[in-house]
């Protein structure tokens, strides 16, 4: 199907990282590209397949970040590539609200089928996670005729004006970019590693604090939606204690509030389930997706109860590029890969190998304060040994060491002290073992 040769799934260093060609390209980047953009790896990528990235100097690098949880089905995987090629040759754009095409409808059908719950569902497609969040909020407010949106500590929902307001963290997301949208209310999150109360009653105590705050500070009848990531992504892979999400969903139901799950990072098999809320049988009223939906192409989705999604007046929703046909073709290839290759089960295996490996490192290096996650969404939180004081210095050192040795890992967390692992779900056991070996050496070198 592709004319190029297969990329062997192995790490291979032929120069220092970054190599001379990447270094030269970085100078051009500095000259041409806005300084407001971040840069995790100063390495220019030329090719990629599945879990291996090849840079312009010819180094083969293990990708444990999947471009922030996007290439879950593997980079440039065959079912995505072949459908994209066919679609781009057929046509590239019409604007779905001007003249529709079938693969947009097919992606919505797939999302409606895969989203939790047996009720009738409908979907719309957009270009990004932030745009999906924006539309979910628009729809929730329209349907409920209520203004308030409840969000949480450590939350991340995007970089547009509304989603900046929804984010918990000031630097780098909000600093200097205000004023922000009103009617956003932030609630405590039961972050067990840093919970100052009684950890034995964390779920009940958190729910009690949140419902009390909602009733006293907002009025439950004014709340359109409770918006939450089932596992906080950028916030540091914070897995809520068991029972927390079901209790929030129940409270929402009891009060006419829509329970909106932002599964932009957790969705599509990442956690060992198609969607993370399934771990506790939570059925959201609205499900927000993006990142891994289209195997690397930009696409987001909003999926919800039919009566909610249909409540908005005609042309109240839309956008020029939303649900681009090439991105839709990619999504159909990605979803087919997830289902036919049973990537949810594969994610459980990858998660087990990762968490076993990380726990062994935690036993060896006291700088690792906690190993946590679900499925192939695992993280370690680094601390000053013997305390829970965040250790962002060690985090950046480990990241640097891994980069120089051909393993890409990402950081996260409100305190910049979490290393998160989001490998492609198709990663081989050999690559995982090799990467864990590099990580071990990185901690050894601290
Ligand atoms: C990445 C992310 C977003 C924003 O998605 P973009 O495509 O970058 O706009 C929103 N919510 C969560 C949970 C995310 O991880």
Short mmCIF file of C-alpha atoms in Angstrom, two decimals, residues 275-423:
data_model
loop_
_atom_site.label_atom_id
_atom_site.label_comp_id
_atom_site.label_asym_id
_atom_site.label_seq_id
_atom_site.Cartn_x
_atom_site.Cartn_y
_atom_site.Cartn_z
CA UNK A 275 -13.86 5.31 27.30
CA UNK A 276 -12.52 5.80 30.82
CA UNK A 277 -15.97 6.39 32.37
CA UNK A 278 -16.80 2.76 31.55
CA UNK A 279 -14.46 1.63 34.35
CA UNK A 280 -17.21 2.64 36.79
CA UNK A 281 -20.22 2.30 34.48
CA UNK A 282 -20.77 6.04 34.33
CA UNK A 283 -22.94 7.20 31.42
CA UNK A 284 -22.27 10.85 30.55
CA UNK A 285 -24.98 13.05 29.03
CA UNK A 286 -22.33 14.51 26.72
CA UNK A 287 -19.03 12.88 25.75
CA UNK A 288 -16.20 15.01 24.35
CA UNK A 289 -13.55 13.36 22.18
CA UNK A 290 -10.58 14.35 20.01
CA UNK A 291 -6.88 13.39 20.32
CA UNK A 292 -6.85 9.66 19.41
CA UNK A 293 -10.06 9.79 17.37
CA UNK A 294 -8.48 10.12 13.93
CA UNK A 295 -5.06 8.45 14.15
CA UNK A 296 -3.19 11.75 13.93
CA UNK A 297 -5.49 13.91 11.84
CA UNK A 298 -7.28 16.82 13.53
CA UNK A 299 -10.80 15.83 14.53
CA UNK A 300 -12.96 16.25 17.61
CA UNK A 301 -16.42 15.03 18.47
CA UNK A 302 -19.33 15.94 20.72
CA UNK A 303 -21.67 13.01 21.35
CA UNK A 304 -24.75 13.27 23.51
CA UNK A 305 -28.29 12.26 24.23
CA UNK A 306 -30.31 12.87 21.06
CA UNK A 307 -32.72 15.29 22.75
CA UNK A 308 -29.79 17.39 24.00
CA UNK A 309 -27.90 17.38 20.69
CA UNK A 310 -31.10 18.18 18.77
CA UNK A 311 -32.23 20.99 21.08
CA UNK A 312 -30.17 23.71 19.37
CA UNK A 313 -31.75 25.73 16.53
CA UNK A 314 -30.65 24.92 12.97
CA UNK A 315 -27.24 26.47 12.11
CA UNK A 316 -26.56 27.21 15.77
CA UNK A 317 -23.68 24.73 15.48
CA UNK A 318 -21.09 24.38 12.72
CA UNK A 319 -17.79 25.65 11.35
CA UNK A 320 -15.97 25.68 8.00
CA UNK A 321 -13.56 22.80 8.50
CA UNK A 322 -15.27 20.76 11.23
CA UNK A 323 -15.36 17.08 10.33
CA UNK A 324 -13.15 17.49 7.26
CA UNK A 325 -13.58 14.45 4.97
CA UNK A 326 -9.90 13.47 5.13
CA UNK A 327 -9.96 13.58 8.94
CA UNK A 328 -13.19 11.56 8.91
CA UNK A 329 -11.60 8.93 6.65
CA UNK A 330 -8.71 8.72 9.09
CA UNK A 331 -11.11 8.34 12.03
CA UNK A 332 -12.88 5.44 10.32
CA UNK A 333 -9.49 3.75 9.81
CA UNK A 334 -8.48 4.43 13.41
CA UNK A 335 -11.77 3.13 14.87
CA UNK A 336 -11.58 0.03 12.67
CA UNK A 337 -8.05 -0.56 13.99
CA UNK A 338 -9.14 -0.15 17.62
CA UNK A 339 -12.01 -2.59 17.21
CA UNK A 340 -10.47 -5.21 14.92
CA UNK A 341 -7.13 -5.29 16.75
CA UNK A 342 -8.83 -5.12 20.16
CA UNK A 343 -6.70 -2.23 21.34
CA UNK A 344 -8.59 -1.88 24.64
CA UNK A 345 -7.26 -5.30 25.65
CA UNK A 346 -3.85 -4.41 24.27
CA UNK A 347 -3.90 -1.21 26.38
CA UNK A 348 -4.47 -3.30 29.50
CA UNK A 349 -1.39 -5.35 28.66
CA UNK A 350 0.75 -2.28 27.87
CA UNK A 351 -0.49 -0.69 31.10
CA UNK A 352 0.45 -3.76 33.14
CA UNK A 353 3.97 -3.90 31.67
CA UNK A 354 4.40 -0.16 32.22
CA UNK A 355 3.06 -0.05 35.75
CA UNK A 356 5.04 -3.16 36.81
CA UNK A 357 8.18 -1.56 35.37
CA UNK A 358 7.46 1.81 36.98
CA UNK A 359 6.69 0.24 40.36
CA UNK A 360 10.04 -1.56 40.23
CA UNK A 361 11.71 1.81 39.58
CA UNK A 362 9.74 3.39 42.43
CA UNK A 363 11.05 0.69 44.78
CA UNK A 364 14.59 1.53 43.66
CA UNK A 365 14.45 5.34 43.49
CA UNK A 366 12.86 7.27 46.36
CA UNK A 367 12.42 10.31 44.10
CA UNK A 368 9.38 8.50 42.65
CA UNK A 369 6.56 9.33 45.07
CA UNK A 370 3.73 7.53 43.33
CA UNK A 371 2.95 5.35 40.30
CA UNK A 372 -0.62 5.76 39.10
CA UNK A 373 -2.88 5.50 36.10
CA UNK A 374 -5.31 3.29 34.27
CA UNK A 375 -4.44 1.02 31.36
CA UNK A 376 -1.87 2.54 29.03
CA UNK A 377 -2.24 5.94 30.71
CA UNK A 378 0.39 5.69 33.45
CA UNK A 379 2.41 8.29 35.32
CA UNK A 380 4.98 8.75 38.04
CA UNK A 381 4.98 11.74 40.37
CA UNK A 382 8.47 12.89 41.39
CA UNK A 383 9.10 14.29 44.86
CA UNK A 384 11.93 15.37 47.09
CA UNK A 385 12.75 11.99 48.71
CA UNK A 386 11.00 11.45 52.01
CA UNK A 387 8.37 14.14 51.36
CA UNK A 388 5.59 14.98 48.91
CA UNK A 389 7.34 18.20 47.87
CA UNK A 390 7.15 18.36 44.06
CA UNK A 391 10.46 17.72 42.30
CA UNK A 392 10.26 19.43 38.91
CA UNK A 393 14.05 19.63 38.70
CA UNK A 394 14.42 15.83 38.71
CA UNK A 395 11.53 15.62 36.23
CA UNK A 396 13.27 17.83 33.68
CA UNK A 397 16.58 15.99 34.18
CA UNK A 398 14.97 12.61 33.52
CA UNK A 399 13.22 14.02 30.47
CA UNK A 400 16.50 15.40 29.10
CA UNK A 401 18.33 12.12 29.67
CA UNK A 402 15.62 10.13 27.91
CA UNK A 403 15.53 12.55 24.96
CA UNK A 404 19.31 12.32 24.52
CA UNK A 405 19.00 8.54 24.57
CA UNK A 406 16.21 8.23 22.04
CA UNK A 407 13.12 7.89 24.23
CA UNK A 408 10.43 10.57 24.11
CA UNK A 409 8.45 10.96 27.32
CA UNK A 410 6.18 13.82 28.36
CA UNK A 411 5.81 15.69 31.60
CA UNK A 412 2.57 16.95 33.12
CA UNK A 413 1.11 18.14 36.38
CA UNK A 414 0.18 21.32 38.15
CA UNK A 415 3.66 21.25 39.75
CA UNK A 416 5.52 20.10 36.59
CA UNK A 417 6.69 17.02 38.46
CA UNK A 418 4.80 14.23 36.76
CA UNK A 419 6.16 12.05 33.96
CA UNK A 420 3.30 10.64 31.93
CA UNK A 421 3.36 7.69 29.58
CA UNK A 422 1.02 7.58 26.60
CA UNK A 423 2.66 5.08 24.25
#
